[in-house]
């Protein structure tokens, strides 16, 4: 009868206890509350000892429970107890019959070699006198992937999550400030030389001025049109909007509108005393400072550079007074800034050319085809790809600077909301930045400072 009674109790216990969550066991359950149990499954009622002092267990105990448990004499039945991960394991108080393990009472065991900070679950059935195994879970090893649930503030694992809950990892870099006033993506950052202000443009239709010392927003310029590019030259700030380029002089406060472009102005650059704007219609527009002191605008449109068949996404100024333009037509064109004529067309990408930077005698280009090409000039004066670096996701932008040891560092913004940090020319990874949305703008500052703007409107220092 004792066996029948025990069996019925076990059956009733199994009916009232929900099954253990398999996702919780794998450390991936994100439901709170979860309709399954978040505790180790209870052993069946036939897990009795076999006539000696050693119990049969489905898993071998580890660390704090590394020895076989001895059968307690005349011990009162105990209920199932589930304990979360303790913050610190207290020293073990030894006695003849029992010990205290991380603040929990358990039966007598031999002294373990080490009590680590691990989650301890002790389960004991109410209808049998034996004690189940003490299960110790090993610390979760961190992967190098950002937690997608943390990105949306829904991760329930906290510090136990196997994925990263961080904005950054790597050596030699740290986050100083986060400026979050823009409502939409930050698409341009400008730091005028000799100024103590930082300027940022956004698709929310505003340009904001920030105090570089306090991080406070000092002013907002409402343009009522998406800002898709921003550059500075001397005392001038230029913002690319739809069908125009807006210009402000930060010393005099004068502002002007440069008409001419058709569609959204996606890229801006200044070289050889020429303001260049790449537009949605595939044309590059060029302005010079007007020689007429009585002109309404201090800038005059001097040329339109046609050749691309789709929008011009990026512009870069290189040595020998050369302009490089990247387009959605998958090509890179090389222009002579003295004659404003196209001298070469480069076809090294199979998707949109997203970014261009010039570094010494090298040209680096990125594309939605997940590659970064390093171009060098041959003796014949032709640019050829010397090396191709491949990413797992589309590359959105390239930005370069030197570290404290004067080593060239390349920042590579990718579609997976990360920025890879590489040491050139080896492309050895130095670290990564993580953002909730993709980084769309970047700017280098003095004393090793750099700024990133992402799709949420956050400006990081």
Tab-separated table of C-alpha atoms in Angstrom:
chain	number	residue	atom	x	y	z
A	1	UNK	CA	0.000	0.000	0.000
A	2	UNK	CA	2.860	2.362	0.709
A	3	UNK	CA	4.028	1.986	-2.848
A	4	UNK	CA	0.530	2.622	-4.253
A	5	UNK	CA	0.120	5.718	-2.072
A	6	UNK	CA	3.464	7.085	-3.165
A	7	UNK	CA	2.628	6.477	-6.825
A	8	UNK	CA	-0.695	8.272	-6.555
A	9	UNK	CA	0.928	11.222	-4.882
A	10	UNK	CA	3.527	11.348	-7.612
A	11	UNK	CA	0.851	11.221	-10.300
A	12	UNK	CA	-1.076	14.009	-8.588
A	13	UNK	CA	2.115	16.060	-8.293
A	14	UNK	CA	2.878	15.615	-11.974
A	15	UNK	CA	-0.620	16.723	-12.927
A	16	UNK	CA	-0.347	19.992	-10.954
A	17	UNK	CA	3.205	20.904	-11.968
A	18	UNK	CA	3.653	22.395	-15.485
A	19	UNK	CA	6.404	20.953	-17.679
A	20	UNK	CA	9.790	22.619	-17.660
A	21	UNK	CA	10.330	25.263	-20.380
A	22	UNK	CA	12.828	23.938	-22.919
A	23	UNK	CA	13.748	27.457	-24.028
A	24	UNK	CA	14.499	28.386	-20.387
A	25	UNK	CA	16.814	25.371	-20.127
A	26	UNK	CA	18.651	26.654	-23.229
A	27	UNK	CA	18.802	30.187	-21.784
A	28	UNK	CA	16.660	31.672	-24.580
A	29	UNK	CA	13.149	32.089	-23.128
A	30	UNK	CA	11.911	35.690	-23.479
A	31	UNK	CA	8.376	35.259	-22.155
A	32	UNK	CA	7.438	36.899	-18.885
A	33	UNK	CA	5.301	35.337	-17.549
A	34	UNK	CA	5.903	31.940	-19.170
A	35	UNK	CA	3.219	29.223	-18.939
A	36	UNK	CA	5.921	26.595	-18.451
A	37	UNK	CA	8.049	26.031	-15.355
A	38	UNK	CA	11.388	27.895	-14.999
A	39	UNK	CA	12.999	25.278	-12.734
A	40	UNK	CA	14.774	21.959	-13.232
A	41	UNK	CA	12.430	19.003	-13.741
A	42	UNK	CA	11.729	16.907	-10.638
A	43	UNK	CA	13.096	13.376	-10.692
A	44	UNK	CA	10.525	10.549	-10.923
A	45	UNK	CA	9.401	8.864	-7.720
A	46	UNK	CA	11.354	5.657	-8.443
A	47	UNK	CA	14.732	7.389	-7.993
A	48	UNK	CA	15.331	5.644	-4.686
A	49	UNK	CA	18.643	4.476	-3.421
A	50	UNK	CA	19.575	0.919	-4.379
A	51	UNK	CA	20.348	-0.393	-0.907
A	52	UNK	CA	23.578	1.522	-0.313
A	53	UNK	CA	24.287	5.158	0.526
A	54	UNK	CA	24.567	6.389	-3.058
A	55	UNK	CA	21.548	7.755	-4.922
A	56	UNK	CA	20.830	7.327	-8.600
A	57	UNK	CA	20.759	10.664	-10.423
A	58	UNK	CA	20.070	11.639	-14.010
A	59	UNK	CA	22.967	14.136	-13.887
A	60	UNK	CA	26.209	14.108	-11.967
A	61	UNK	CA	26.466	16.938	-9.414
A	62	UNK	CA	29.182	19.506	-10.017
A	63	UNK	CA	31.383	21.668	-7.789
A	64	UNK	CA	29.418	22.331	-4.564
A	65	UNK	CA	27.607	18.980	-4.954
A	66	UNK	CA	30.453	16.994	-6.480
A	67	UNK	CA	30.181	14.125	-3.952
A	68	UNK	CA	27.394	11.573	-3.617
A	69	UNK	CA	24.782	12.613	-1.079
A	70	UNK	CA	24.381	10.482	2.014
A	71	UNK	CA	20.930	9.327	3.105
A	72	UNK	CA	19.707	11.497	6.023
A	73	UNK	CA	18.379	9.739	9.102
A	74	UNK	CA	14.876	10.626	10.320
A	75	UNK	CA	14.767	13.892	8.394
A	76	UNK	CA	11.420	15.581	7.872
A	77	UNK	CA	10.155	15.839	4.288
A	78	UNK	CA	10.936	19.129	2.542
A	79	UNK	CA	9.143	20.936	-0.272
A	80	UNK	CA	10.616	21.910	-3.640
A	81	UNK	CA	12.768	25.019	-3.318
A	82	UNK	CA	13.943	27.132	-6.267
A	83	UNK	CA	16.584	29.773	-5.619
A	84	UNK	CA	17.791	32.425	-8.060
A	85	UNK	CA	21.465	33.126	-8.643
A	86	UNK	CA	22.999	34.493	-5.399
A	87	UNK	CA	25.051	37.617	-5.509
A	88	UNK	CA	27.814	36.102	-3.405
A	89	UNK	CA	28.439	32.616	-2.015
A	90	UNK	CA	28.920	32.705	1.739
A	91	UNK	CA	31.560	30.483	3.445
A	92	UNK	CA	30.373	26.952	4.178
A	93	UNK	CA	29.527	26.252	7.811
A	94	UNK	CA	30.549	22.646	8.522
A	95	UNK	CA	28.771	20.448	11.085
A	96	UNK	CA	28.241	16.749	11.780
A	97	UNK	CA	24.931	16.398	9.971
A	98	UNK	CA	24.426	19.370	7.702
A	99	UNK	CA	26.129	22.269	5.968
A	100	UNK	CA	25.037	25.636	4.581
A	101	UNK	CA	25.664	26.013	0.824
A	102	UNK	CA	25.288	29.601	-0.452
A	103	UNK	CA	22.805	30.298	2.326
A	104	UNK	CA	20.740	27.096	1.782
A	105	UNK	CA	20.402	24.164	4.187
A	106	UNK	CA	21.385	20.825	2.672
A	107	UNK	CA	22.359	17.340	3.811
A	108	UNK	CA	25.895	16.440	4.790
A	109	UNK	CA	28.414	16.288	1.961
A	110	UNK	CA	32.170	16.319	1.814
A	111	UNK	CA	33.800	19.749	1.616
A	112	UNK	CA	33.891	20.926	-2.047
A	113	UNK	CA	36.999	22.308	-3.631
A	114	UNK	CA	35.420	25.639	-4.625
A	115	UNK	CA	32.047	27.348	-4.398
A	116	UNK	CA	31.586	29.416	-7.557
A	117	UNK	CA	28.942	32.017	-8.271
A	118	UNK	CA	26.447	29.743	-10.019
A	119	UNK	CA	22.696	29.342	-9.994
A	120	UNK	CA	21.805	26.609	-7.480
A	121	UNK	CA	18.528	24.716	-7.639
A	122	UNK	CA	17.641	22.264	-4.835
A	123	UNK	CA	14.569	20.115	-5.325
A	124	UNK	CA	13.048	17.768	-2.733
A	125	UNK	CA	9.798	15.820	-3.087
A	126	UNK	CA	7.200	15.859	-0.345
A	127	UNK	CA	6.262	12.183	-0.600
A	128	UNK	CA	9.723	10.591	-0.484
A	129	UNK	CA	12.502	10.873	2.055
A	130	UNK	CA	15.418	11.088	-0.379
A	131	UNK	CA	16.921	14.307	-1.685
A	132	UNK	CA	17.345	15.148	-5.366
A	133	UNK	CA	20.531	16.303	-6.975
A	134	UNK	CA	21.886	19.790	-6.402
A	135	UNK	CA	22.103	21.203	-9.931
A	136	UNK	CA	24.686	23.901	-10.564
A	137	UNK	CA	24.486	25.877	-13.788
A	138	UNK	CA	27.702	27.159	-15.340
A	139	UNK	CA	28.086	30.871	-16.106
A	140	UNK	CA	26.806	31.898	-19.539
A	141	UNK	CA	29.567	32.569	-22.040
A	142	UNK	CA	29.024	35.821	-23.919
A	143	UNK	CA	28.792	35.731	-27.688
A	144	UNK	CA	29.848	38.600	-29.942
A	145	UNK	CA	26.306	39.240	-31.138
A	146	UNK	CA	24.127	42.046	-29.829
A	147	UNK	CA	20.913	40.862	-28.154
A	148	UNK	CA	17.986	41.666	-30.448
A	149	UNK	CA	15.609	41.638	-27.478
A	150	UNK	CA	17.793	44.149	-25.596
A	151	UNK	CA	17.584	46.372	-28.689
A	152	UNK	CA	13.813	46.577	-28.115
A	153	UNK	CA	14.023	46.589	-24.285
A	154	UNK	CA	12.285	43.187	-24.031
A	155	UNK	CA	15.152	40.903	-22.928
A	156	UNK	CA	14.235	39.096	-19.674
A	157	UNK	CA	17.638	37.477	-19.028
A	158	UNK	CA	19.535	40.548	-17.841
A	159	UNK	CA	23.181	39.800	-17.040
A	160	UNK	CA	22.594	36.088	-17.733
A	161	UNK	CA	21.879	36.747	-21.419
A	162	UNK	CA	24.409	35.057	-23.674
A	163	UNK	CA	24.353	37.990	-26.118
A	164	UNK	CA	25.772	41.479	-25.592
A	165	UNK	CA	23.919	44.192	-23.662
A	166	UNK	CA	26.453	46.900	-24.432
A	167	UNK	CA	27.054	49.821	-26.752
A	168	UNK	CA	30.714	48.998	-27.196
A	169	UNK	CA	33.529	46.552	-26.697
A	170	UNK	CA	37.217	46.840	-27.557
A	171	UNK	CA	40.444	48.361	-26.287
A	172	UNK	CA	41.449	52.006	-26.452
A	173	UNK	CA	37.958	53.505	-26.917
A	174	UNK	CA	35.241	54.681	-24.530
A	175	UNK	CA	31.872	56.457	-24.698
A	176	UNK	CA	31.911	59.990	-23.259
A	177	UNK	CA	28.422	61.355	-23.893
A	178	UNK	CA	25.084	60.644	-25.568
A	179	UNK	CA	23.129	63.522	-27.076
A	180	UNK	CA	19.554	62.596	-27.877
A	181	UNK	CA	17.411	65.496	-29.115
A	182	UNK	CA	16.747	64.577	-32.751
A	183	UNK	CA	13.504	62.708	-33.428
A	184	UNK	CA	14.777	60.828	-36.490
A	185	UNK	CA	18.031	59.621	-38.039
A	186	UNK	CA	21.165	61.781	-37.741
A	187	UNK	CA	22.454	62.027	-41.324
A	188	UNK	CA	25.251	64.575	-40.994
A	189	UNK	CA	27.713	65.880	-38.390
A	190	UNK	CA	29.918	68.961	-38.792
A	191	UNK	CA	32.608	70.354	-36.497
A	192	UNK	CA	33.772	73.725	-37.896
A	193	UNK	CA	37.459	74.487	-37.366
A	194	UNK	CA	38.085	76.932	-34.525
A	195	UNK	CA	34.527	76.618	-33.195
A	196	UNK	CA	33.391	75.241	-29.847
A	197	UNK	CA	30.112	74.063	-31.365
A	198	UNK	CA	29.060	70.826	-33.023
A	199	UNK	CA	26.332	70.756	-35.671
A	200	UNK	CA	24.097	67.832	-36.593
A	201	UNK	CA	21.477	67.404	-39.315
A	202	UNK	CA	18.596	64.962	-39.263
A	203	UNK	CA	15.735	63.627	-41.337
A	204	UNK	CA	13.438	65.251	-38.766
A	205	UNK	CA	14.019	68.451	-40.754
A	206	UNK	CA	16.285	70.222	-38.258
A	207	UNK	CA	19.911	71.233	-37.781
A	208	UNK	CA	21.003	71.435	-34.143
A	209	UNK	CA	23.961	73.252	-32.607
A	210	UNK	CA	25.629	71.678	-29.527
A	211	UNK	CA	28.021	73.101	-26.959
A	212	UNK	CA	31.165	70.947	-27.132
A	213	UNK	CA	31.976	71.632	-23.461
A	214	UNK	CA	28.613	70.932	-21.823
A	215	UNK	CA	26.840	68.798	-24.440
A	216	UNK	CA	23.788	71.068	-24.305
A	217	UNK	CA	21.733	71.876	-27.396
A	218	UNK	CA	22.174	75.608	-28.036
A	219	UNK	CA	19.820	76.103	-30.957
A	220	UNK	CA	17.600	74.479	-33.562
A	221	UNK	CA	17.154	75.476	-37.213
A	222	UNK	CA	13.896	74.173	-38.696
A	223	UNK	CA	14.163	73.555	-42.436
A	224	UNK	CA	10.813	71.789	-42.977
A	225	UNK	CA	12.643	69.315	-45.215
A	226	UNK	CA	14.716	66.207	-44.549
A	227	UNK	CA	18.425	66.941	-44.078
A	228	UNK	CA	20.355	64.166	-45.829
A	229	UNK	CA	23.897	65.581	-45.748
A	230	UNK	CA	25.894	68.155	-43.780
A	231	UNK	CA	29.424	69.597	-44.135
A	232	UNK	CA	31.367	72.634	-42.914
A	233	UNK	CA	34.062	74.733	-44.517
A	234	UNK	CA	35.570	77.682	-42.699
A	235	UNK	CA	32.747	79.639	-41.094
A	236	UNK	CA	30.121	78.094	-43.378
A	237	UNK	CA	27.718	75.217	-42.688
A	238	UNK	CA	26.052	73.519	-45.690
A	239	UNK	CA	22.998	71.228	-45.445
A	240	UNK	CA	21.612	69.150	-48.282
A	241	UNK	CA	17.806	69.165	-48.552
A	242	UNK	CA	15.319	68.537	-51.356
A	243	UNK	CA	16.059	70.582	-54.508
A	244	UNK	CA	18.536	72.860	-52.709
A	245	UNK	CA	21.547	73.353	-50.456
A	246	UNK	CA	21.116	75.540	-47.372
A	247	UNK	CA	24.121	77.651	-46.264
A	248	UNK	CA	24.768	79.485	-42.949
A	249	UNK	CA	27.648	81.634	-41.824
A	250	UNK	CA	28.172	80.938	-38.112
A	251	UNK	CA	30.068	84.219	-37.630
A	252	UNK	CA	27.710	86.673	-39.334
A	253	UNK	CA	24.485	84.682	-39.031
A	254	UNK	CA	23.724	85.112	-42.750
A	255	UNK	CA	21.861	82.283	-44.494
A	256	UNK	CA	21.325	81.498	-48.169
A	257	UNK	CA	19.598	78.916	-50.360
A	258	UNK	CA	21.567	77.474	-53.293
A	259	UNK	CA	19.101	76.327	-55.928
A	260	UNK	CA	19.783	74.002	-58.839
A	261	UNK	CA	19.748	70.362	-57.699
A	262	UNK	CA	16.855	68.154	-58.738
A	263	UNK	CA	15.623	65.888	-55.972
A	264	UNK	CA	17.216	65.178	-52.602
A	265	UNK	CA	20.854	66.257	-52.117
A	266	UNK	CA	22.422	63.035	-50.772
A	267	UNK	CA	26.096	64.047	-50.483
A	268	UNK	CA	28.202	67.177	-49.991
A	269	UNK	CA	31.928	67.928	-50.064
A	270	UNK	CA	34.285	70.852	-50.493
A	271	UNK	CA	37.530	70.795	-52.480
A	272	UNK	CA	39.656	73.183	-54.529
A	273	UNK	CA	37.440	76.060	-53.271
A	274	UNK	CA	34.396	74.379	-54.848
A	275	UNK	CA	31.241	73.247	-53.063
A	276	UNK	CA	30.070	69.941	-54.574
A	277	UNK	CA	26.627	68.380	-54.147
A	278	UNK	CA	25.576	64.928	-55.350
A	279	UNK	CA	21.856	64.822	-56.078
A	280	UNK	CA	19.092	62.314	-56.601
A	281	UNK	CA	19.023	63.002	-60.346
A	282	UNK	CA	22.561	61.589	-60.761
A	283	UNK	CA	24.177	65.002	-61.318
A	284	UNK	CA	26.949	66.638	-59.281
A	285	UNK	CA	26.442	70.386	-58.828
A	286	UNK	CA	29.431	72.719	-58.290
A	287	UNK	CA	29.456	76.232	-56.759
A	288	UNK	CA	32.268	78.731	-56.314
A	289	UNK	CA	32.426	81.877	-54.228
A	290	UNK	CA	30.988	84.659	-56.343
A	291	UNK	CA	33.357	87.339	-57.591
A	292	UNK	CA	30.535	89.896	-57.747
A	293	UNK	CA	30.318	91.731	-54.412
A	294	UNK	CA	26.813	92.948	-55.293
A	295	UNK	CA	25.424	89.468	-55.978
A	296	UNK	CA	22.472	88.338	-53.888
A	297	UNK	CA	24.262	85.126	-52.979
A	298	UNK	CA	27.972	84.734	-52.212
A	299	UNK	CA	27.975	81.475	-54.225
A	300	UNK	CA	27.437	80.950	-57.939
A	301	UNK	CA	26.721	77.692	-59.782
A	302	UNK	CA	29.670	77.116	-62.134
A	303	UNK	CA	29.142	73.564	-63.451
A	304	UNK	CA	27.027	70.435	-63.445
A	305	UNK	CA	28.874	67.117	-63.683
A	306	UNK	CA	26.793	64.540	-65.530
A	307	UNK	CA	27.693	60.892	-66.029
A	308	UNK	CA	25.970	58.795	-63.395
A	309	UNK	CA	22.659	57.222	-64.354
A	310	UNK	CA	21.334	56.995	-60.797
A	311	UNK	CA	21.555	59.085	-57.574
A	312	UNK	CA	25.019	60.149	-56.384
A	313	UNK	CA	25.355	58.747	-52.853
A	314	UNK	CA	28.891	59.757	-51.799
A	315	UNK	CA	31.725	62.153	-52.709
A	316	UNK	CA	35.403	62.147	-51.722
A	317	UNK	CA	38.291	64.534	-52.441
A	318	UNK	CA	41.670	62.903	-53.098
A	319	UNK	CA	45.182	63.906	-53.925
A	320	UNK	CA	46.135	65.498	-57.246
A	321	UNK	CA	42.886	67.520	-57.125
A	322	UNK	CA	40.704	64.541	-57.912
A	323	UNK	CA	37.035	64.063	-57.049
A	324	UNK	CA	35.561	60.574	-56.601
A	325	UNK	CA	31.819	59.964	-56.754
A	326	UNK	CA	29.887	56.807	-55.856
A	327	UNK	CA	26.405	56.099	-57.146
A	328	UNK	CA	23.449	53.763	-56.995
A	329	UNK	CA	24.415	52.721	-60.525
A	330	UNK	CA	27.199	50.599	-58.864
A	331	UNK	CA	29.999	52.701	-60.357
A	332	UNK	CA	32.695	55.098	-59.130
A	333	UNK	CA	33.669	58.030	-61.328
A	334	UNK	CA	36.903	60.024	-61.138
A	335	UNK	CA	36.767	63.751	-61.925
A	336	UNK	CA	39.495	66.362	-62.443
A	337	UNK	CA	38.672	69.335	-60.209
A	338	UNK	CA	40.576	71.745	-62.438
A	339	UNK	CA	38.668	70.887	-65.613
A	340	UNK	CA	35.597	69.312	-63.914
A	341	UNK	CA	35.750	66.499	-66.482
A	342	UNK	CA	35.364	62.759	-65.863
A	343	UNK	CA	38.671	60.952	-66.406
A	344	UNK	CA	37.850	57.400	-65.338
A	345	UNK	CA	35.007	55.046	-64.375
A	346	UNK	CA	35.614	52.242	-61.861
A	347	UNK	CA	33.420	49.149	-61.815
A	348	UNK	CA	34.387	47.089	-58.795
A	349	UNK	CA	31.088	46.670	-56.963
A	350	UNK	CA	27.927	44.769	-57.802
A	351	UNK	CA	25.598	46.906	-55.672
A	352	UNK	CA	25.197	50.538	-54.529
A	353	UNK	CA	28.475	52.311	-53.729
A	354	UNK	CA	27.705	53.632	-50.252
A	355	UNK	CA	30.894	55.394	-49.128
A	356	UNK	CA	34.298	56.626	-50.333
A	357	UNK	CA	37.360	57.811	-48.428
A	358	UNK	CA	40.846	58.742	-49.615
A	359	UNK	CA	43.812	57.721	-47.469
A	360	UNK	CA	47.248	58.803	-48.694
A	361	UNK	CA	47.462	57.350	-52.213
A	362	UNK	CA	44.687	54.814	-51.608
A	363	UNK	CA	40.969	54.970	-52.319
A	364	UNK	CA	38.640	52.889	-50.136
A	365	UNK	CA	35.097	52.174	-51.261
A	366	UNK	CA	32.215	50.345	-49.605
A	367	UNK	CA	29.059	48.885	-51.037
A	368	UNK	CA	25.775	47.173	-50.297
A	369	UNK	CA	27.401	44.046	-51.759
A	370	UNK	CA	29.072	43.569	-48.301
A	371	UNK	CA	32.578	44.455	-49.520
A	372	UNK	CA	35.221	47.099	-48.928
A	373	UNK	CA	37.623	47.610	-51.859
A	374	UNK	CA	41.102	49.101	-51.516
A	375	UNK	CA	42.133	50.791	-54.772
A	376	UNK	CA	45.709	51.671	-55.773
A	377	UNK	CA	47.044	53.585	-58.753
A	378	UNK	CA	49.185	51.589	-61.187
A	379	UNK	CA	52.146	52.913	-63.159
A	380	UNK	CA	49.794	53.434	-66.083
A	381	UNK	CA	47.700	55.778	-63.937
A	382	UNK	CA	44.789	53.350	-63.668
A	383	UNK	CA	43.091	52.531	-60.366
A	384	UNK	CA	42.794	48.815	-59.615
A	385	UNK	CA	41.508	46.833	-56.626
A	386	UNK	CA	44.483	45.662	-54.542
A	387	UNK	CA	42.486	44.085	-51.719
A	388	UNK	CA	38.837	43.289	-50.942
A	389	UNK	CA	37.523	42.950	-47.399
A	390	UNK	CA	34.189	41.159	-46.979
A	391	UNK	CA	31.567	41.662	-44.267
A	392	UNK	CA	28.506	39.536	-43.461
A	393	UNK	CA	26.166	42.497	-43.964
A	394	UNK	CA	25.877	45.478	-46.289
A	395	UNK	CA	28.441	48.199	-45.579
A	396	UNK	CA	26.864	51.630	-45.137
A	397	UNK	CA	29.831	53.903	-44.499
A	398	UNK	CA	33.605	54.197	-44.072
A	399	UNK	CA	35.372	56.655	-41.779
A	400	UNK	CA	39.067	56.946	-40.945
A	401	UNK	CA	41.213	58.359	-38.145
A	402	UNK	CA	44.454	57.633	-36.294
A	403	UNK	CA	44.639	56.376	-32.701
A	404	UNK	CA	46.870	57.604	-29.854
A	405	UNK	CA	49.792	55.645	-31.334
A	406	UNK	CA	49.282	57.188	-34.791
A	407	UNK	CA	48.003	53.882	-36.204
A	408	UNK	CA	45.402	54.210	-38.978
A	409	UNK	CA	41.967	53.079	-37.808
A	410	UNK	CA	39.029	52.364	-40.130
A	411	UNK	CA	35.434	52.540	-38.900
A	412	UNK	CA	33.095	50.400	-40.960
A	413	UNK	CA	29.347	50.948	-40.421
A	414	UNK	CA	27.268	47.869	-41.286
A	415	UNK	CA	23.616	47.053	-41.839
A	416	UNK	CA	23.451	44.961	-38.618
A	417	UNK	CA	23.502	48.161	-36.484
A	418	UNK	CA	27.194	47.835	-35.672
A	419	UNK	CA	30.394	49.691	-36.497
A	420	UNK	CA	33.477	47.511	-36.918
A	421	UNK	CA	36.779	49.067	-35.888
A	422	UNK	CA	39.762	47.841	-37.924
A	423	UNK	CA	43.464	48.534	-37.824
A	424	UNK	CA	44.905	49.208	-41.266
A	425	UNK	CA	46.399	47.836	-43.419
A	426	UNK	CA	45.811	44.390	-41.834
A	427	UNK	CA	42.060	44.821	-41.176
A	428	UNK	CA	42.665	43.417	-37.672
A	429	UNK	CA	39.490	44.038	-35.657
A	430	UNK	CA	40.023	46.335	-32.648
A	431	UNK	CA	36.446	46.454	-31.395
A	432	UNK	CA	32.820	47.194	-32.243
A	433	UNK	CA	30.225	49.843	-31.579
A	434	UNK	CA	26.603	48.803	-31.218
A	435	UNK	CA	23.544	50.947	-31.858
A	436	UNK	CA	19.813	50.351	-31.792
A	437	UNK	CA	19.672	51.402	-35.446
A	438	UNK	CA	22.329	51.736	-38.125
A	439	UNK	CA	24.975	54.479	-37.936
A	440	UNK	CA	24.421	56.933	-40.797
A	441	UNK	CA	26.900	59.714	-39.969
A	442	UNK	CA	30.386	60.081	-38.514
A	443	UNK	CA	32.769	62.923	-37.744
A	444	UNK	CA	36.348	63.144	-36.429
A	445	UNK	CA	37.123	65.655	-33.679
A	446	UNK	CA	40.303	66.869	-31.942
A	447	UNK	CA	42.247	64.909	-29.309
A	448	UNK	CA	40.999	61.511	-30.452
A	449	UNK	CA	37.304	62.387	-30.289
A	450	UNK	CA	34.848	61.025	-32.828
A	451	UNK	CA	31.076	61.323	-33.168
A	452	UNK	CA	28.469	58.900	-34.507
A	453	UNK	CA	24.827	59.511	-35.398
A	454	UNK	CA	22.368	56.635	-35.766
A	455	UNK	CA	18.881	56.008	-37.044
A	456	UNK	CA	17.206	56.695	-33.701
A	457	UNK	CA	18.456	60.298	-33.604
A	458	UNK	CA	21.141	59.557	-31.007
A	459	UNK	CA	24.455	61.404	-31.284
A	460	UNK	CA	27.276	59.555	-29.481
A	461	UNK	CA	30.616	61.087	-28.434
